[in-house]
Short mmCIF file of C-alpha atoms and ligand atoms in Angstrom, two decimals:
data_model
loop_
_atom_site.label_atom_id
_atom_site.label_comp_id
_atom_site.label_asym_id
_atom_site.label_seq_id
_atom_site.Cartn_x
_atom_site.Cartn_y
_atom_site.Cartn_z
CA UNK A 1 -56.16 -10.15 17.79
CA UNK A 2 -56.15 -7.48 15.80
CA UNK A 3 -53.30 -7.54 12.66
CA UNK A 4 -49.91 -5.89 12.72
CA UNK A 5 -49.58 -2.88 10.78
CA UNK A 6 -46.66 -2.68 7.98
CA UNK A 7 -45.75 0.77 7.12
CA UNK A 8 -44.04 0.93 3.82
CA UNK A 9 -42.05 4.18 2.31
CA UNK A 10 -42.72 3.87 -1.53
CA UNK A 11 -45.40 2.56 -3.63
CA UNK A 12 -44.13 1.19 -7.19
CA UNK A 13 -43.62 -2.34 -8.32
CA UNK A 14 -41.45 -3.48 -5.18
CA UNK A 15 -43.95 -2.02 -2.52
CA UNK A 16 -46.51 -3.78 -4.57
CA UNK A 17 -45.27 -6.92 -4.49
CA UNK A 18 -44.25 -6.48 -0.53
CA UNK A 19 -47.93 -5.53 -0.07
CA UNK A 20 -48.91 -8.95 -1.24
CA UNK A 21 -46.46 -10.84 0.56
CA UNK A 22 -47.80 -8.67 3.63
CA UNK A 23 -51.68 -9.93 2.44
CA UNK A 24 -50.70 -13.66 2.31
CA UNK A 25 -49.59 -13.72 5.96
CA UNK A 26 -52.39 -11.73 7.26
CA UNK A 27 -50.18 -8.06 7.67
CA UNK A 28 -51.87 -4.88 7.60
CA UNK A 29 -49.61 -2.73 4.75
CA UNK A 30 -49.66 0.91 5.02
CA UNK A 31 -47.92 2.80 2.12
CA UNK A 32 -46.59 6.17 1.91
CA UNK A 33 -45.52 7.45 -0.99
CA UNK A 34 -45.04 10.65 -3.69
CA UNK A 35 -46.76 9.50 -5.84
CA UNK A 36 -50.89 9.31 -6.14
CA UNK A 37 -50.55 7.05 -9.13
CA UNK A 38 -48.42 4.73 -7.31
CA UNK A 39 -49.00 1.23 -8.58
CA UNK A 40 -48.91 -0.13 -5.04
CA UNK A 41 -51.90 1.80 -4.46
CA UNK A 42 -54.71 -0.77 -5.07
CA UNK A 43 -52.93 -3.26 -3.38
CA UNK A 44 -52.33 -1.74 0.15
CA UNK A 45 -54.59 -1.88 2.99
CA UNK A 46 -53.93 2.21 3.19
CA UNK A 47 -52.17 4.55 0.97
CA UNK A 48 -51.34 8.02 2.16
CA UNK A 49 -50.19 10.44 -0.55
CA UNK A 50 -47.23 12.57 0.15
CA UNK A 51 -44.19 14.32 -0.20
CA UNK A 52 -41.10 12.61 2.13
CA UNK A 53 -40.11 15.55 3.47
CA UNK A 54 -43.70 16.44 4.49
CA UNK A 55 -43.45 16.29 8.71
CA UNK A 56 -47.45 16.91 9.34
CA UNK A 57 -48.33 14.42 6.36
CA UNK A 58 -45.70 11.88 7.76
CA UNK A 59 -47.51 12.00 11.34
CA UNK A 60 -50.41 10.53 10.03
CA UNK A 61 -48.57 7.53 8.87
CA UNK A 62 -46.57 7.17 12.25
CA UNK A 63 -50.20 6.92 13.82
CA UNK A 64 -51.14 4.38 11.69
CA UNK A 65 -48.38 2.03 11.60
CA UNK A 66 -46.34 -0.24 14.35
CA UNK A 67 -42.90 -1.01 12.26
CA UNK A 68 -41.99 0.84 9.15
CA UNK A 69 -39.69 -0.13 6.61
CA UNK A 70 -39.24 1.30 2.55
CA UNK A 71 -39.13 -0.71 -0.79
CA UNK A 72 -35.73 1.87 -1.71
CA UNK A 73 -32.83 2.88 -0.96
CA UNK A 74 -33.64 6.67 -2.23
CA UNK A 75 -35.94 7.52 0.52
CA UNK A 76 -34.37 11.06 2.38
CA UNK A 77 -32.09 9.71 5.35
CA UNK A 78 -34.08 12.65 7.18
CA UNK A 79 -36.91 11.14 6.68
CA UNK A 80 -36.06 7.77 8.06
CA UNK A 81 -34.44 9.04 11.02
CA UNK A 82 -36.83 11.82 11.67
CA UNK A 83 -39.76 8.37 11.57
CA UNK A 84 -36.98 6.05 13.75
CA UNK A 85 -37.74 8.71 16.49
CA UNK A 86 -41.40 7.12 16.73
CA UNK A 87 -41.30 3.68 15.21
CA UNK A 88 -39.18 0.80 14.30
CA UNK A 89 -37.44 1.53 11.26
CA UNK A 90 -36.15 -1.83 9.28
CA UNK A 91 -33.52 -1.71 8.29
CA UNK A 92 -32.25 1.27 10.49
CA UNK A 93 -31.63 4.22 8.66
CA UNK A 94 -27.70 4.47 9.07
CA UNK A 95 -27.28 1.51 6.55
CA UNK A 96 -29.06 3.79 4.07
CA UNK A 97 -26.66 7.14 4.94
CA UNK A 98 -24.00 4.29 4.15
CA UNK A 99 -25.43 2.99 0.93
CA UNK A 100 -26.94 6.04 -0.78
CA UNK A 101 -23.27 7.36 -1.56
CA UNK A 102 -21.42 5.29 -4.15
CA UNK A 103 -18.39 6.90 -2.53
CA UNK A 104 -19.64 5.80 1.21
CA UNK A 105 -20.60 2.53 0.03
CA UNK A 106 -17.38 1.27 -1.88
CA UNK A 107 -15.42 2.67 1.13
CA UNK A 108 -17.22 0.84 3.49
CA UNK A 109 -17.17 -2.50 1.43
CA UNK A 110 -12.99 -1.95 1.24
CA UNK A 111 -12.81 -1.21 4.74
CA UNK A 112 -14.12 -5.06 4.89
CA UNK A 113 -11.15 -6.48 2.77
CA UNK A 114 -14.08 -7.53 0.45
CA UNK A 115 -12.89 -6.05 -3.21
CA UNK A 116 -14.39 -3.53 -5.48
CA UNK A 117 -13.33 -2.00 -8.61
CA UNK A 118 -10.39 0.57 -8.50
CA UNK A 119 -12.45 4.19 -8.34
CA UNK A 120 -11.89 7.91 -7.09
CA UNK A 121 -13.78 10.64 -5.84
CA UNK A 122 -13.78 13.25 -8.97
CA UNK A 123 -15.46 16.71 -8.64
CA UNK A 124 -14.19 17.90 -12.20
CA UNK A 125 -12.47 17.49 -15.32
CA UNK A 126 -9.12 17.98 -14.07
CA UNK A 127 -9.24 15.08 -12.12
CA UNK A 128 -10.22 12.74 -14.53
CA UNK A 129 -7.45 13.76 -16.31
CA UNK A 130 -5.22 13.25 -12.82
CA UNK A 131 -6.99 9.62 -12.87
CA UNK A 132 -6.60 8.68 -16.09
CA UNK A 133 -4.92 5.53 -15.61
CA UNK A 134 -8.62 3.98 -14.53
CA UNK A 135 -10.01 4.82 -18.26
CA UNK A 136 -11.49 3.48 -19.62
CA UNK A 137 -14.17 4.03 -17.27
CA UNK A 138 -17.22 4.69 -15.66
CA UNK A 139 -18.06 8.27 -14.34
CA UNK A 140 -21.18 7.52 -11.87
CA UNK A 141 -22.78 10.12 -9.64
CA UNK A 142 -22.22 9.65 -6.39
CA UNK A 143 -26.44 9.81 -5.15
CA UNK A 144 -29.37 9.21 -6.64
CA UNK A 145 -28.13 6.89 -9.61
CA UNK A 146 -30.51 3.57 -10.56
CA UNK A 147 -30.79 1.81 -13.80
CA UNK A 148 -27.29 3.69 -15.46
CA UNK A 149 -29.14 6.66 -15.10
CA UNK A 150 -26.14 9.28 -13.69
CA UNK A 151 -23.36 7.27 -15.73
CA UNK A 152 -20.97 8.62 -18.32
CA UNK A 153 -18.61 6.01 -20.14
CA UNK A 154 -15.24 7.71 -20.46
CA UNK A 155 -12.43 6.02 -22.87
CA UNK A 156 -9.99 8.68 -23.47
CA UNK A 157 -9.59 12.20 -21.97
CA UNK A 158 -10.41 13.94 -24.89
CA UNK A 159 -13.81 12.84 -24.54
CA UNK A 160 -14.91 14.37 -21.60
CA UNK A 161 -15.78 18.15 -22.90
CA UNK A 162 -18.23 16.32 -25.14
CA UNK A 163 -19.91 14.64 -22.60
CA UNK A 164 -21.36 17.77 -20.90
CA UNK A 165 -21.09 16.64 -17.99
CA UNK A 166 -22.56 18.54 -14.89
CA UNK A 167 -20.21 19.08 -12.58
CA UNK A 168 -22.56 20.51 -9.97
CA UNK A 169 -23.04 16.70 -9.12
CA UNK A 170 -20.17 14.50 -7.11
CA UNK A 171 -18.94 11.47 -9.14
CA UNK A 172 -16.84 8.35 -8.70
CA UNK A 173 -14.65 7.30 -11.39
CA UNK A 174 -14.37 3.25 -11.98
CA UNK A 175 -12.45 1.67 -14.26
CA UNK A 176 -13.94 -0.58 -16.27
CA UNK A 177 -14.27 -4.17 -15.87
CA UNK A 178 -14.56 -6.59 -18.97
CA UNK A 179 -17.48 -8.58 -17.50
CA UNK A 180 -17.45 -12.29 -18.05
CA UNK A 181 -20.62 -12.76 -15.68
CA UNK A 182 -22.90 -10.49 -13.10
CA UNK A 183 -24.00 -12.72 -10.13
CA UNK A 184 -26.05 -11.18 -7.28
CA UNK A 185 -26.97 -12.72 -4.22
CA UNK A 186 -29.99 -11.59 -1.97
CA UNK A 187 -30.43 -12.83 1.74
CA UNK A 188 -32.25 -12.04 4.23
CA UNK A 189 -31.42 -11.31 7.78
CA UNK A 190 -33.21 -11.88 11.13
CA UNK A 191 -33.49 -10.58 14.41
CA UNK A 192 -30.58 -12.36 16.37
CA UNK A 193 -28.07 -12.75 13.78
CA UNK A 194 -30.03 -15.33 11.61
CA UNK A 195 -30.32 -15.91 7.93
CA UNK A 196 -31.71 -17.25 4.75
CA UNK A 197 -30.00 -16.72 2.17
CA UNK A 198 -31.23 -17.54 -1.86
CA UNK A 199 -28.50 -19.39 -4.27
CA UNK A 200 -26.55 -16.77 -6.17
CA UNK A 201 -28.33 -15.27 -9.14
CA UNK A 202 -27.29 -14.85 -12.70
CA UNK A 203 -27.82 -11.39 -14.12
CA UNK A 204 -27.50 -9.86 -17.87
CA UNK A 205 -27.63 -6.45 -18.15
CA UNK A 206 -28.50 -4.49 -21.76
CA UNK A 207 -27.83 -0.73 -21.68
CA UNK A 208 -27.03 -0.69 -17.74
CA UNK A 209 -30.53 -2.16 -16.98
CA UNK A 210 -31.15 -5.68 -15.89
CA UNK A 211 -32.94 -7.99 -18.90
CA UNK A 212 -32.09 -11.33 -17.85
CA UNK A 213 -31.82 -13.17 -14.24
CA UNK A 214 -31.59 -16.95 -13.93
CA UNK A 215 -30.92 -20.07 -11.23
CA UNK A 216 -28.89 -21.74 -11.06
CA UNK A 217 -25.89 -19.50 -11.66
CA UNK A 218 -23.33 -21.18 -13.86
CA UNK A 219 -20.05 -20.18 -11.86
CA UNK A 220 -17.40 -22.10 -9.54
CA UNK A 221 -17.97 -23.50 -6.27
CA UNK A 222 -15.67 -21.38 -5.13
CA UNK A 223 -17.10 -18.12 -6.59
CA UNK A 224 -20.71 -19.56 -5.08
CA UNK A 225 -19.30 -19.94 -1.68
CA UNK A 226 -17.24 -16.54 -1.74
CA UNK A 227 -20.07 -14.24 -2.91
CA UNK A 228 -22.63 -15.66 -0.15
CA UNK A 229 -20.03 -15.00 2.43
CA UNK A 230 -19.09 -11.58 1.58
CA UNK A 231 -22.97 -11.05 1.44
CA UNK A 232 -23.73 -12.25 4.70
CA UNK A 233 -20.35 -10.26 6.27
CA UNK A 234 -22.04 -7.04 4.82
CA UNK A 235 -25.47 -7.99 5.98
CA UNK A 236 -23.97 -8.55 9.67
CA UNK A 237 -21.12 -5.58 9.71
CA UNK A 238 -24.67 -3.16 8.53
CA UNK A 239 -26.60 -5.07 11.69
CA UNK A 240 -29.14 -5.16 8.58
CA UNK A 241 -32.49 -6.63 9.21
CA UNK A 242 -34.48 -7.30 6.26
CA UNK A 243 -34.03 -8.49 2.83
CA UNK A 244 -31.52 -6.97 0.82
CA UNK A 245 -29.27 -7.44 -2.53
CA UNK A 246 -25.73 -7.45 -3.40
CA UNK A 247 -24.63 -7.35 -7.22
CA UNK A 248 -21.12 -8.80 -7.93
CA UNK A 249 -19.15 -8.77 -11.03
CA UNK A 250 -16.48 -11.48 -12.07
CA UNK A 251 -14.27 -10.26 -14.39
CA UNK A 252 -12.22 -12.38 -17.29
CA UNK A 253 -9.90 -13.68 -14.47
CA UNK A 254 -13.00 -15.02 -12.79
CA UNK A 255 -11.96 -12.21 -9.85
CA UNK A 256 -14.71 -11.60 -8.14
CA UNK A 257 -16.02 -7.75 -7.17
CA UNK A 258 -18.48 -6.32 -5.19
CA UNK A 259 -20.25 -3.59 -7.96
CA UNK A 260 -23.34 -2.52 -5.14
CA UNK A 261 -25.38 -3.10 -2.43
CA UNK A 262 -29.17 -2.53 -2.37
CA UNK A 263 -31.18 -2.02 0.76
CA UNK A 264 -33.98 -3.40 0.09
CA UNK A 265 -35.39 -6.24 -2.23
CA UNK A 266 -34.63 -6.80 -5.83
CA UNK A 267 -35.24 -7.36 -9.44
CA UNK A 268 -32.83 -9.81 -9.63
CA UNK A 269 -34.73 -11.94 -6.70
CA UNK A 270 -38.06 -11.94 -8.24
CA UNK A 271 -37.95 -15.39 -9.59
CA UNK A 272 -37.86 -16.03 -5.62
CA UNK A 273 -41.70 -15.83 -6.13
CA UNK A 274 -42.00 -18.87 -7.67
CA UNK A 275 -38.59 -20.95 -7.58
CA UNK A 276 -38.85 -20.31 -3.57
CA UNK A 277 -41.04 -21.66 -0.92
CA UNK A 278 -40.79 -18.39 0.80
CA UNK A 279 -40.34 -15.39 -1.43
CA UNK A 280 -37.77 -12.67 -0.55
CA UNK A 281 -40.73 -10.22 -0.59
CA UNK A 282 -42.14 -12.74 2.48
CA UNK A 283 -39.00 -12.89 4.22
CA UNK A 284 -38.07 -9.54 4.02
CA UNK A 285 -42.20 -8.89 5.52
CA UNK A 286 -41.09 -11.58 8.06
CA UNK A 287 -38.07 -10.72 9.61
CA UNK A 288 -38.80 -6.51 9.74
CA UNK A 289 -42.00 -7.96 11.36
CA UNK A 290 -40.14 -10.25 13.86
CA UNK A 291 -42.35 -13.60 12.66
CA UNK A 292 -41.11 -17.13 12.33
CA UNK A 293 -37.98 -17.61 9.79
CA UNK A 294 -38.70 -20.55 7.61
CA UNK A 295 -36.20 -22.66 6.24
CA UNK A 296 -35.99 -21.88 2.63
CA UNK A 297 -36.42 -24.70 0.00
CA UNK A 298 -36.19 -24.22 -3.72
CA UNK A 299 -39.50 -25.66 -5.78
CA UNK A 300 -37.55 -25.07 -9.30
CA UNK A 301 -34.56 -23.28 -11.53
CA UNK A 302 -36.10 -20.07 -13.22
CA UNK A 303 -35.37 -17.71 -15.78
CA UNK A 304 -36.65 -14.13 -15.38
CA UNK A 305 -37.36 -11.42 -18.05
CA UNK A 306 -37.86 -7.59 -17.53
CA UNK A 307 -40.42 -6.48 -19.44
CA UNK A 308 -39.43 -2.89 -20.56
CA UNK A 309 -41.25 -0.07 -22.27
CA UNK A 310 -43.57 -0.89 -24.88
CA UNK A 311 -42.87 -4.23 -24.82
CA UNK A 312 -45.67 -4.98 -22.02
CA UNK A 313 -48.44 -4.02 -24.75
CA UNK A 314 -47.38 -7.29 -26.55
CA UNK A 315 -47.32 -9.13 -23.16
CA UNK A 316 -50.69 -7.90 -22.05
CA UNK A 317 -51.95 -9.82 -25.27
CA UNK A 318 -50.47 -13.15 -24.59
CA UNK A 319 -51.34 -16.55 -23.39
CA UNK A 320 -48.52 -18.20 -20.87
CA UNK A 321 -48.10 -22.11 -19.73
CA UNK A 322 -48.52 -23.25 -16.75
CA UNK A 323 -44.56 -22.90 -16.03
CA UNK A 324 -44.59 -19.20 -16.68
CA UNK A 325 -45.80 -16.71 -14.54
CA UNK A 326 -46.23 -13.10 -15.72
CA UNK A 327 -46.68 -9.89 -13.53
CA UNK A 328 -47.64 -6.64 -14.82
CA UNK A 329 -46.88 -3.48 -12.82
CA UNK A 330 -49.92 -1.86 -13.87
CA UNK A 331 -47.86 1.63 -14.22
CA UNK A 332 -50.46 3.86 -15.59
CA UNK A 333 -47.62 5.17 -18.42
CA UNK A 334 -45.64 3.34 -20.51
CA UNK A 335 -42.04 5.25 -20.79
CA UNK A 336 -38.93 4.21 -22.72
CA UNK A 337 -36.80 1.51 -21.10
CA UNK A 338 -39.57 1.87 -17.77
CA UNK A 339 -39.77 -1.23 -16.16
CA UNK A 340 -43.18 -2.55 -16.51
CA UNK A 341 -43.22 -6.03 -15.73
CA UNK A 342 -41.71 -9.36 -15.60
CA UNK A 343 -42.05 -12.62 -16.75
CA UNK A 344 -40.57 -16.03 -14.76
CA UNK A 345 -40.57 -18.84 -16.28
CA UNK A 346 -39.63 -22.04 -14.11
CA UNK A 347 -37.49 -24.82 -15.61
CA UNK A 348 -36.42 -27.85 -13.89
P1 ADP B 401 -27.11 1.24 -11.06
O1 ADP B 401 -27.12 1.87 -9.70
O2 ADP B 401 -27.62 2.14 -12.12
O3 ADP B 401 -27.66 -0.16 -11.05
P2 ADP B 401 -24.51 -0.03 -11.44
O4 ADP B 401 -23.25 0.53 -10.88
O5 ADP B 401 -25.01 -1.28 -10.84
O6 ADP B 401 -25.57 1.16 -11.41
O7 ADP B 401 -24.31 -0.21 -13.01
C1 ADP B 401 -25.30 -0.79 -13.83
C2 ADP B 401 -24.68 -1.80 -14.76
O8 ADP B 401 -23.67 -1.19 -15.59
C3 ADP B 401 -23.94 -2.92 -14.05
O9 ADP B 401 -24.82 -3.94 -13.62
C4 ADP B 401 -22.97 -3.38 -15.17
O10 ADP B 401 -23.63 -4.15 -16.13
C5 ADP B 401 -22.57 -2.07 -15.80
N1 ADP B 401 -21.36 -1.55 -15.10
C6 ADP B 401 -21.34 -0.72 -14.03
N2 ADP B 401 -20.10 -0.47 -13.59
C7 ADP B 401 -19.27 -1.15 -14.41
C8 ADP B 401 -17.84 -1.31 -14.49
N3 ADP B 401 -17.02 -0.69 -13.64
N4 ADP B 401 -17.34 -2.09 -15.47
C9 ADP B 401 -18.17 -2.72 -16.34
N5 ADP B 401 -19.51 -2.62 -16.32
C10 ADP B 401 -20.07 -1.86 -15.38
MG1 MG B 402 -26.87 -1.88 -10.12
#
């Protein structure tokens, strides 16, 4: 029989590492992505190179492939319908029209009685000022945001004319939450309602980007019980199929918020690799794919580490134990605060 073919939208680290997954249980991967020195490249079965909005380009991968799915959220929700017209798109492209809009998304969650942080829509100054009882505060862009990139920290009102900030762009304003702990829990969801979902995750952030993750999570019962619910009610009200990620805070109070949903696999779940029998890079490869769902069992408790920037020259140099595993994202340039690789480290 000949193998299933994977199409995946987007070739950097996560693409890579769904590639693999795809390897180790004999899928054929097919990426497409905008960039020709995408890291995913080498370890694809195929690689087409080209823009998303490129129709004639993107007909060669619908040939090619059976099912598609994409490794992020930021693929055009054009493109994903215009390729849900030929193929199986996992998970279906409205989720993403949902979750690509800050605005959308925090809506959406409300609308679920699952709770957020207090925000507003703000298209300029003025209505800061108007909102000024949610400073201080976090002005985020509405699209396109990843990493803190789009995010202005407001305290008072007569910051904002310093801050420059481009009003061309729509923002949310969120008041700010004095974080005690970030959790995030990652599931995946089958065809016919079914799930595995991973233990709750701890996360620290430095400078708006994840550094740390860890299992187990040192929170309450009750906060471990409550953020795997309201993950799987998301997961079932998007009819999601795949893997995908929320991120919670819990705030001084140990209230518990929903800060975003990710469509797609995540940093904070790549200690699944080794602390998992099945990795949420397999499962996600599994259940767009329609195979078996295995029950999953943890091997170990793990500690992840971002490797960022310049740090990975230091890493590349290094000898590791047995316990620690270390993946390099073979990015051919090394930028400022880039994720480059990561290190897990199991601990029992
Ligand atoms: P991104 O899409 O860039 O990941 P997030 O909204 O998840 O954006 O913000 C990144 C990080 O910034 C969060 O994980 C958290 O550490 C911090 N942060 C974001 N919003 C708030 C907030 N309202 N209060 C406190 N910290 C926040
Ligand atoms: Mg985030």
């Amino acid at each position: 029989m000949s193998k299933l073919a994977l199409g995946i939208l987007g070739g950097g680290q996560l693409g890579s590492m769904l590639a693999q997954a795809a390897k180790k249980i004999n899928i054929k991967t097919i990426i497409y992505c905008d960039d020709k020195d995408a890291p995913a490249r080498e370890l694809s079965d195929e690689f087409i190179y080209g823009n998303y909005e490129d129709k004639k380009n993107l007909e060669k991968f619908i040939e090619k492939v059976e099912i598609i799915t994409f490794e992020f959220e930021n693929i055009p929700f054009k493109t994903l319908d215009y390729l849900s017209k030929f193929k199986k798109v996992y998970p279906n492209p409205t989720v993403n029209k949902t979750l690509q809009n800050r605005l959308f998304e925090k809506n959406f969650v409300n609308k679920l009685g699952i709770k957020t942080t207090n925000y507003v829509s703000i298209n300029n100054a003025e209505e800061i000022i108007k909102n000024k009882s949610l400073l201080p505060g976090l002005l985020k862009t509405t699209t396109l945001g990843y990493d803190g990139k789009g995010q202005y920290k407001i305290n008072k009102t007569d910051e904002i004319n310093n801050l420059k900030i481009n009003f061309s762009n729509k923002y949310i304003l969120e008041k700010f939450i004095n974080l005690k702990k970030e959790i995030s829990v990652v599931l995946t969801r089958y065809h016919g309602n079914k799930f595995e979902i991973y233990e709750p995750i701890e996360n620290e952030h430095k400078d708006q980007i994840l550094k740390h993750s860890k299992i187990p999570a040192v929170v309450d019962d009750n906060i471990m019980e409550k953020s795997k619910e309201w993950a799987k009610n998301i997961a079932t009200e998007l009819d999601y199929i795949g893997t995908m990620c929320v991120e919670f805070f819990i705030d001084d109070n140990n209230e518990l918020y929903v800060n975003e949903i990710a469509p797609r696999v995540h940093n904070s779940g790549h200690l699944t690799i080794n602390a998992f029998n099945i990795s949420q890079f397999e499962n996600h490869i599994r259940a767009v794919c329609n195979l078996e769902r295995i029950s999953l069992k943890k091997i170990s408790n793990a500690q992840m580490i971002n490797i960022l920037g310049d740090e990975i020259i230091e890493y590349r140099k290094k000898k590791f134990n047995n316990n620690e595993f270390f993946f390099d994202y073979m990015k051919k340039k090394i930028k400022l605060k880039r994720k480059m690789g990561h290190l897990t480290i199991l601990k029992n």
